[in-house]
Short mmCIF file of C-alpha atoms in Angstrom, two decimals:
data_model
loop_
_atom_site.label_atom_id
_atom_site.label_comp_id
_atom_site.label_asym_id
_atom_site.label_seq_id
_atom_site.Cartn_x
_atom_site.Cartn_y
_atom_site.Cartn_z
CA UNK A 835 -0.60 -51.84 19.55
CA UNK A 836 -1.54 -48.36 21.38
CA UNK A 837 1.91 -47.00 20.52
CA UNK A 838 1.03 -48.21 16.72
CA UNK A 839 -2.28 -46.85 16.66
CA UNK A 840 -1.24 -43.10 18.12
CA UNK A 841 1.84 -43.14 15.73
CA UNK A 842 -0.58 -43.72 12.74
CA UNK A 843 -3.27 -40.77 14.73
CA UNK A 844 -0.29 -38.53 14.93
CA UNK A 845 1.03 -39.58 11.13
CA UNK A 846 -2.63 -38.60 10.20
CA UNK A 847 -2.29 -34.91 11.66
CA UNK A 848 0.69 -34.04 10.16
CA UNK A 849 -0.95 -35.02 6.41
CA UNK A 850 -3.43 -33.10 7.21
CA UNK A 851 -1.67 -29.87 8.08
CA UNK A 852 0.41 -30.15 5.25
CA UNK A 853 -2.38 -30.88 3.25
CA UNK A 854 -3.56 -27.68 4.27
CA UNK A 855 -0.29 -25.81 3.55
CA UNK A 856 -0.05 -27.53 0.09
CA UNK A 857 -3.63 -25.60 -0.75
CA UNK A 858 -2.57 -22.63 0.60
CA UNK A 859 0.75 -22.36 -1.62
CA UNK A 860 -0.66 -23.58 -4.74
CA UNK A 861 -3.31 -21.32 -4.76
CA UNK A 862 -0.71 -18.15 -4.64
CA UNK A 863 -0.23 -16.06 -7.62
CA UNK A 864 3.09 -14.60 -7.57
CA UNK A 865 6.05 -15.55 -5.44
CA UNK A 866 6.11 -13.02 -2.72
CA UNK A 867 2.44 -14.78 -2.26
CA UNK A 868 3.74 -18.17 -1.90
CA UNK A 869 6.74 -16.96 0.37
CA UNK A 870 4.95 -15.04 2.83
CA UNK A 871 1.87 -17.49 3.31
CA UNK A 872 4.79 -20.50 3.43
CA UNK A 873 5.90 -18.70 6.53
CA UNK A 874 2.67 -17.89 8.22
CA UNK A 875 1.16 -21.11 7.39
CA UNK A 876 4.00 -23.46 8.49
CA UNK A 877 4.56 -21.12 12.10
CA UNK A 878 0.16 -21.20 12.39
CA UNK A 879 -0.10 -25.31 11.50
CA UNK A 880 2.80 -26.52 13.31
CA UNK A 881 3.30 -23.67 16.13
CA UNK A 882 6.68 -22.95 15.29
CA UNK A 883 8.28 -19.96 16.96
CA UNK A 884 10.56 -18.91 14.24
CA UNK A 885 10.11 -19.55 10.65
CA UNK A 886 12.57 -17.98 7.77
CA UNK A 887 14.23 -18.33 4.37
CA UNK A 888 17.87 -18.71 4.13
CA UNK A 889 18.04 -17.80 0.00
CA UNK A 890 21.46 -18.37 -1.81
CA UNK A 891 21.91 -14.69 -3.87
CA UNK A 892 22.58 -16.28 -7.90
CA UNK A 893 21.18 -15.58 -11.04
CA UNK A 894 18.27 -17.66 -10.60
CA UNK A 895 17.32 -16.52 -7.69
CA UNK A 896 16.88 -12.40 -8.60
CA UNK A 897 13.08 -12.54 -8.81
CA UNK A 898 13.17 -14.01 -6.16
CA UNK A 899 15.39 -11.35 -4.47
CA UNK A 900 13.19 -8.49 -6.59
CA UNK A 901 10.08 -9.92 -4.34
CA UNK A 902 11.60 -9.95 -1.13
CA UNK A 903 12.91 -6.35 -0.96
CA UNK A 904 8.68 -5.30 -2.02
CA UNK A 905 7.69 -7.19 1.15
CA UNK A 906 8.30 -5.79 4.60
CA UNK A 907 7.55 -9.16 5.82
CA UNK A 908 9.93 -11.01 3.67
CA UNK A 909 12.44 -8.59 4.37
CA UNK A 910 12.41 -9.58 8.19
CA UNK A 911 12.38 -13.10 7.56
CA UNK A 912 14.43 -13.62 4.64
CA UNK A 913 18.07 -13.99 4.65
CA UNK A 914 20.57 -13.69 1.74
CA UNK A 915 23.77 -15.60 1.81
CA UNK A 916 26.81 -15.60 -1.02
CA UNK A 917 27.46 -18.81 -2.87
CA UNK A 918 30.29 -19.53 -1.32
CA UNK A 919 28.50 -19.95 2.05
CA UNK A 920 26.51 -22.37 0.67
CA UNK A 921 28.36 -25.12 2.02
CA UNK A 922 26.12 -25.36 5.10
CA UNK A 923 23.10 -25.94 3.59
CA UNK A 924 21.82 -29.46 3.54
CA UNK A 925 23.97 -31.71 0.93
CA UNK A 926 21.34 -33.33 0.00
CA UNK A 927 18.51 -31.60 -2.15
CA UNK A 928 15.75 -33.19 -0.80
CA UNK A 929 16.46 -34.76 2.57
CA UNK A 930 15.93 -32.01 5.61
CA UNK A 931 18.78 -31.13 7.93
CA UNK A 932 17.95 -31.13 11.70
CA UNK A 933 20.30 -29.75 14.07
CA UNK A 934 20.35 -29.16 17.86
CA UNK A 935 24.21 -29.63 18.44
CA UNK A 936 26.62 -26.66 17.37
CA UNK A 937 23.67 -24.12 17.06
CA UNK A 938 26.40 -21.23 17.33
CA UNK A 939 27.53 -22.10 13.85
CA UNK A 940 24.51 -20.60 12.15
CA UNK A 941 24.32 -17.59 14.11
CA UNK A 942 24.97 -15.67 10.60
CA UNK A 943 22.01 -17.20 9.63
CA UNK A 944 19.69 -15.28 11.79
CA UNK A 945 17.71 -12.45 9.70
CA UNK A 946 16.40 -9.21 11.87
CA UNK A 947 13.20 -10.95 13.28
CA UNK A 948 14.72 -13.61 15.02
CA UNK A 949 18.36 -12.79 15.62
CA UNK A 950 17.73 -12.05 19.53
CA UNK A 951 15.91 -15.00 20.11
CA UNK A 952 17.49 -18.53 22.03
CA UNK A 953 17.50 -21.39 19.53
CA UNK A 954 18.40 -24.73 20.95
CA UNK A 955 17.35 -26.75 17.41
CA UNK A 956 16.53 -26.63 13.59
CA UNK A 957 14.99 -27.64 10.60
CA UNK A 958 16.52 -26.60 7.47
CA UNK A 959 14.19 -27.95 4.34
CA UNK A 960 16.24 -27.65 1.09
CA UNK A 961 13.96 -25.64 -1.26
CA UNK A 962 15.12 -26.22 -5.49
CA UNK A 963 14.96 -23.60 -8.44
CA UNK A 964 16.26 -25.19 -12.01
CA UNK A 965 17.41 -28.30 -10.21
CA UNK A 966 20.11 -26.27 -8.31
CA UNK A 967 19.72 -25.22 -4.20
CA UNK A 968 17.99 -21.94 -3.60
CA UNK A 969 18.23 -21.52 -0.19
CA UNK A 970 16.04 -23.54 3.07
CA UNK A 971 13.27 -23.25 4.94
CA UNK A 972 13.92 -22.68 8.63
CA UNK A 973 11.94 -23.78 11.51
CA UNK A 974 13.63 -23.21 15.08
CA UNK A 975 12.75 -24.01 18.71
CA UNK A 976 14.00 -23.04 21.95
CA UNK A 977 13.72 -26.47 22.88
CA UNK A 978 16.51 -28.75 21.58
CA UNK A 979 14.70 -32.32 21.35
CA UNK A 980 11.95 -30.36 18.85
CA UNK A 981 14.03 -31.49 16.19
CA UNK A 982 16.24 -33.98 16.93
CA UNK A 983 18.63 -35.40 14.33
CA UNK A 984 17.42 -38.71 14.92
CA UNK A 985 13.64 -38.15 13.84
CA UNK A 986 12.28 -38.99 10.52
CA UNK A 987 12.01 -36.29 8.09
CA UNK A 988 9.35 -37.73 5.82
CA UNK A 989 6.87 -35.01 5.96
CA UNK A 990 9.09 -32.38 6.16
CA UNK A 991 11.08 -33.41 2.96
CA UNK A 992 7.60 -33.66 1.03
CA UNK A 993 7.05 -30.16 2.33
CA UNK A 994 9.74 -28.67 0.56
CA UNK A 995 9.65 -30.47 -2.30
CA UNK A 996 6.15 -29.58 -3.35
CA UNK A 997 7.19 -26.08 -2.06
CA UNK A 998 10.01 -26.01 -4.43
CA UNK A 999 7.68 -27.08 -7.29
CA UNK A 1000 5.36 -24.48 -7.14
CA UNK A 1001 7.72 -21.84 -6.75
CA UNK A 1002 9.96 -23.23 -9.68
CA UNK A 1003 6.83 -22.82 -11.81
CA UNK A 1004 5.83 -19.49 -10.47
CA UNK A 1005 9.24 -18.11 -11.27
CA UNK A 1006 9.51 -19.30 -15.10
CA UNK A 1007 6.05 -17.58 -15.33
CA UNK A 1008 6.97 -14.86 -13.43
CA UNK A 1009 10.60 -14.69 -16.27
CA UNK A 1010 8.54 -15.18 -19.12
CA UNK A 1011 6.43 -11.85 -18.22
CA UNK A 1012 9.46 -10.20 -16.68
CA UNK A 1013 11.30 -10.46 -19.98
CA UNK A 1014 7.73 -9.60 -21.77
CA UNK A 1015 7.89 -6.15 -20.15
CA UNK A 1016 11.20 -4.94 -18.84
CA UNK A 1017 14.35 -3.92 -21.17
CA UNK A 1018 16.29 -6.70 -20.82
CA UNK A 1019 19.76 -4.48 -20.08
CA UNK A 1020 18.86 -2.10 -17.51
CA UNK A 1021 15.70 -3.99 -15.87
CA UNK A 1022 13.55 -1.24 -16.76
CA UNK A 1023 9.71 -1.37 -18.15
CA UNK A 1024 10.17 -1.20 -22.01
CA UNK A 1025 8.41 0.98 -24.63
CA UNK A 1026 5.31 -1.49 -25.20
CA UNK A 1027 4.79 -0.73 -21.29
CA UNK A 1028 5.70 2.98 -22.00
CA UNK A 1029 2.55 3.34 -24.28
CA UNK A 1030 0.10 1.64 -22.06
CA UNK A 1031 1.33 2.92 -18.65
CA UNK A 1032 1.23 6.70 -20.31
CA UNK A 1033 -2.04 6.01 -21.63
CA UNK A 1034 -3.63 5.19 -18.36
CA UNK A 1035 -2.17 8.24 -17.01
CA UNK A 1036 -3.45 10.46 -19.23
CA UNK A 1037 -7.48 9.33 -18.78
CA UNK A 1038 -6.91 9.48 -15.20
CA UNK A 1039 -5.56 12.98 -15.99
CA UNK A 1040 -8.69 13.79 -17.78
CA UNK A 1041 -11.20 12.23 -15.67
CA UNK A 1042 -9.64 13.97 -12.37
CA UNK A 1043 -7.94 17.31 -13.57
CA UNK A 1044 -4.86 16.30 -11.89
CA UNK A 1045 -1.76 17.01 -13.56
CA UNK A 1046 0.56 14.22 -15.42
CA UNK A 1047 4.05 15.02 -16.05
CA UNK A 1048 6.66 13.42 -18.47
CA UNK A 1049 10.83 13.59 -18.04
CA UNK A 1050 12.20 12.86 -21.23
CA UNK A 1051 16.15 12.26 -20.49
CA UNK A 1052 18.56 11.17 -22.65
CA UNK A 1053 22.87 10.57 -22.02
CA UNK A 1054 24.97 13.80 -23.62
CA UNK A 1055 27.63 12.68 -25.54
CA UNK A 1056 27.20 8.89 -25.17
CA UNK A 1057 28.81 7.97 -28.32
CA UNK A 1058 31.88 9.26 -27.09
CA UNK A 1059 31.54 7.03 -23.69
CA UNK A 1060 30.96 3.19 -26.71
CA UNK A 1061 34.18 4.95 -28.52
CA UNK A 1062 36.23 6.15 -25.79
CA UNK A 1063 35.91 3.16 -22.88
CA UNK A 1064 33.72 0.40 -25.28
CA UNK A 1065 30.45 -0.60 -25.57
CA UNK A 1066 30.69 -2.55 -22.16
CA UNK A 1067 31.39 0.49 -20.22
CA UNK A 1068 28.49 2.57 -22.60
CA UNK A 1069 26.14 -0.48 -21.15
CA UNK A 1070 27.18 -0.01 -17.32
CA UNK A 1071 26.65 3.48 -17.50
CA UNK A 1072 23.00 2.98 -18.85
CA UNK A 1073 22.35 0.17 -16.18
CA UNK A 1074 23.77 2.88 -13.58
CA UNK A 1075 21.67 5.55 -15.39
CA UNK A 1076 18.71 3.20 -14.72
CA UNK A 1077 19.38 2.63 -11.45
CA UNK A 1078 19.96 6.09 -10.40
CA UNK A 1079 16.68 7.10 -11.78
CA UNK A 1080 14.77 4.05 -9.77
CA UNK A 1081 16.30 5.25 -6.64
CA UNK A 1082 15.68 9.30 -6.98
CA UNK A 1083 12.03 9.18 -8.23
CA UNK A 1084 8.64 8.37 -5.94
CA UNK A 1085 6.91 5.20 -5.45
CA UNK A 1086 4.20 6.16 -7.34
CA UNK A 1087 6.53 7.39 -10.49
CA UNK A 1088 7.44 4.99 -13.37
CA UNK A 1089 10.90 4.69 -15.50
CA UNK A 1090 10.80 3.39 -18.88
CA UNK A 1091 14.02 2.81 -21.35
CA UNK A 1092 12.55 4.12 -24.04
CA UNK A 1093 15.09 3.51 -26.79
CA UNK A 1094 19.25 3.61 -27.25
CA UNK A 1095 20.21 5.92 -24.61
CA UNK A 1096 17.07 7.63 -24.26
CA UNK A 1097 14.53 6.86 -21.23
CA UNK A 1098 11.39 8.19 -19.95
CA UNK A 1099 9.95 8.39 -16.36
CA UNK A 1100 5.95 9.13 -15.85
CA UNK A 1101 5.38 11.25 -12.83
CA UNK A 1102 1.51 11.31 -11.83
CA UNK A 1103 0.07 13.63 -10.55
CA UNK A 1104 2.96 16.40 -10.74
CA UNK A 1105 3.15 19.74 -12.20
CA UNK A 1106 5.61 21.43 -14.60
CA UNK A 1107 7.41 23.51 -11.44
CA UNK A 1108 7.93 20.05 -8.76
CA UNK A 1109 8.73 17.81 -12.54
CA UNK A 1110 11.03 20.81 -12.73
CA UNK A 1111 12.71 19.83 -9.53
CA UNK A 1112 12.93 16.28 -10.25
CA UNK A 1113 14.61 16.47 -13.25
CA UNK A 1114 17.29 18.88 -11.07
CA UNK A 1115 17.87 16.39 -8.52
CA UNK A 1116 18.59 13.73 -11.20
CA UNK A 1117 21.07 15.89 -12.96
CA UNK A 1118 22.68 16.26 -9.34
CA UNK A 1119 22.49 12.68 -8.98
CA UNK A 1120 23.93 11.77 -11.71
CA UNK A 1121 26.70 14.06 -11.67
CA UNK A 1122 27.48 13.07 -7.67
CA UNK A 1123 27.76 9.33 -9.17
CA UNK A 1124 30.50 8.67 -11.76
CA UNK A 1125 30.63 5.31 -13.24
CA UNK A 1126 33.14 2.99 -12.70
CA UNK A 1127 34.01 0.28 -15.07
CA UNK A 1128 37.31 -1.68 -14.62
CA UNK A 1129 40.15 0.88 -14.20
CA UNK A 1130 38.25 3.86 -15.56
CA UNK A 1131 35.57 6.16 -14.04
CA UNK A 1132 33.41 7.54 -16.29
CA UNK A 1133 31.92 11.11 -15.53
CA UNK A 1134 28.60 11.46 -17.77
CA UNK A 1135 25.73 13.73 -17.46
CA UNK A 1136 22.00 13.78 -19.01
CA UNK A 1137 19.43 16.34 -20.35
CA UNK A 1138 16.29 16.32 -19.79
CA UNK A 1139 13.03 17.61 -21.39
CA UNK A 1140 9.80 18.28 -19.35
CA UNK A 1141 6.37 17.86 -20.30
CA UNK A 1142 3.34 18.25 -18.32
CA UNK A 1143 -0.95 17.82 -19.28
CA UNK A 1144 -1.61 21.26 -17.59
CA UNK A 1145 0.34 23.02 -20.11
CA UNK A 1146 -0.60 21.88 -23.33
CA UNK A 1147 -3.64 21.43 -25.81
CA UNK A 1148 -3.35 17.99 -27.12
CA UNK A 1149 -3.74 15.85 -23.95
CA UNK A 1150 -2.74 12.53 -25.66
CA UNK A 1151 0.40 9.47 -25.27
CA UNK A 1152 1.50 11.32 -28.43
CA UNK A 1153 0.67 14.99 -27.62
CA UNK A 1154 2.94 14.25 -24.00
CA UNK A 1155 5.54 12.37 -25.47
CA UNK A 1156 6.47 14.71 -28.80
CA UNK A 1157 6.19 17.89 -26.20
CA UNK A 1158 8.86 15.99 -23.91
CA UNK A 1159 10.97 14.98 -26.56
CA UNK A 1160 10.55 18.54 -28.34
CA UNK A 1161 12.12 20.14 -24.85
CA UNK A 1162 14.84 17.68 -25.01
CA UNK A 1163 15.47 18.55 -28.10
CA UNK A 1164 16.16 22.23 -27.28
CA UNK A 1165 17.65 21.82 -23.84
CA UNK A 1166 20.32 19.84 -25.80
CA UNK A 1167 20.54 22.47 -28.32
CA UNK A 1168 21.01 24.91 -25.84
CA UNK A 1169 23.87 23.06 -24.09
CA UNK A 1170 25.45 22.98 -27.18
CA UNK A 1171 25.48 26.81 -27.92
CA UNK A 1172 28.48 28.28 -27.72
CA UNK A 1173 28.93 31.14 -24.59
CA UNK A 1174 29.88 34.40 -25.45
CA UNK A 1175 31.45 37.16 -23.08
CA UNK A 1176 30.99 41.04 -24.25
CA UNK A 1177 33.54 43.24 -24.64
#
């Protein structure tokens, strides 16, 4: 009857803590929210030494992915695996996996935080996106009766399954404003964003005297790229284009696709002479990185017009944008000048 009695006190406990984590994660916001306080929560409640994701990298899992590399703490406890390497994961989609037997075998499972650390046993909770694996939580103890294969996973199971609820309804929010605001070819922030990201910029400008600058690039002679190699390779070149211009620009700075093969990047805070340098080390970016698409590699280049709130009268979304695009306009015309030699 005592044994009964402290099984039902201890039964009681555990409810309670996950009760706990269950507020916690469906109060977050966003998914990086409900990831990193799933983490902290489960190692604080249950005084786990090592907590982490195991995610499987697919399609449905990219926001996810898109969260994890903005969190430092996600990035140390978060591991990516292919699809292929799947096969380890729990085969069922709602029933834990404990382990304490073969432990070596998921040594490539270890992310940077724990990797150095003895394991001698495992949880793996099986978390769900679309009705498909994503990945598993991970719990891990040096000790290798913490989770024996032979304990009940009840609690555990309900765990991830409410876990896998609330992010599966975080993410189709978190799609539905994705695809609401970004380009839906190169990932970008689209035009709609354009307009109110520039206009923020500009009263900012105004209200602080700080300088807002405007790039204005566009692809030369991408026409010949759709007629020459197809519009599949003009599309990888704009989604390498994109990229490119994500990875050379500040935190701070903002790239739109603004339309076609023309995009736009928002630089706060910068003059005409450093937007000057910018646009340089795009053009040397760009040139350094040829695209490749099936058997051909395709060298393209951009222009680029500059714009900045310091240099001109109207101070305006429209007074920025048509100076940009007017400098585009004559860089290009420039490039296409013919070069003369005296005699």
């Amino acid at each position: 009857m005592n044994a009964l009695l402290d099984n039902l006190r201890n039964n009681e406990r555990l409810a309670r803590k996950l009760f706990d984590i269950e507020i916690e994660i469906f109060s977050q916001y966003d998914s990086r929210s409900l990831l990193e306080r799933l983490l902290a929560k489960v190692e604080a409640s249950f005084q786990v030494p090592m907590v982490w994701l195991v995610l499987v990298d697919t399609q449905a899992t990219q926001l996810l992915k898109r969260h994890v590399e903005r969190s430092p703490v996600l990035q140390q406890y978060t591991l990516w695996i292919d699809p292929g390497a799947a096969h380890r994961l729990p085969s069922s989609p709602i029933d834990p996996l404990l382990v304490n037997n073969n432990i070596g075998d998921y040594s490539a499972w270890l992310p940077p935080a724990v990797h150095t650390q003895d394991i001698g046993s495992m949880a793996l909770a099986p978390l769900q996106l679309n009705g498909r694996l994503a990945g598993v939580l991970v719990q891990a103890d040096a000790d290798p009766d913490r989770w024996n294969p032979n304990m009940d996973t009840f609690f555990l199971a309900q765990l991830a399954v409410k876990t896998s609820l609330c992010m599966a309804n975080l993410v189709v929010r978190e799609q539905l404003e994705f695809y609401a605001t970004r380009d839906s070819l190169t990932g970008l922030l689209n035009r709609r964003e354009l307009d109110l990201a520039l206009a923020r910029e500009v009263a900012r400008s105004q209200r602080t005297q700080a300088p807002v600058s405007l790039l204005f690039l566009d692809l030369n002679d991408f026409k010949w790229v759709n007629d020459t190699h197809g519009h599949d390779a003009g599309d990888a070149v704009l989604q390498q284009l994109s990229a490119t211009i994500e990875a050379e620009v500040r935190g701070i700075d903002t790239a739109f696709r603004y339309a076609g093969d023309e995009f736009v990047v928002v630089l706060p805070g910068v003059d005409r002479s450093a937007a000057g340098q910018i646009a340089a080390r795009l053009s040397e970016a760009v040139a350094r990185k040829p695209c490749s698409h099936g058997e051909a590699v395709i060298q393209y280049s951009i222009s680029c017009g500059i714009a900045c709130s310091h240099n001109l009268k109207d101070i305006s979304v429209r007074g920025l944008l048509k100076a940009a695009d007017d400098a585009l306009y004559h860089e290009k015309r420039a490039r296409q000048q013919p070069t003369t030699t005296p005699v």
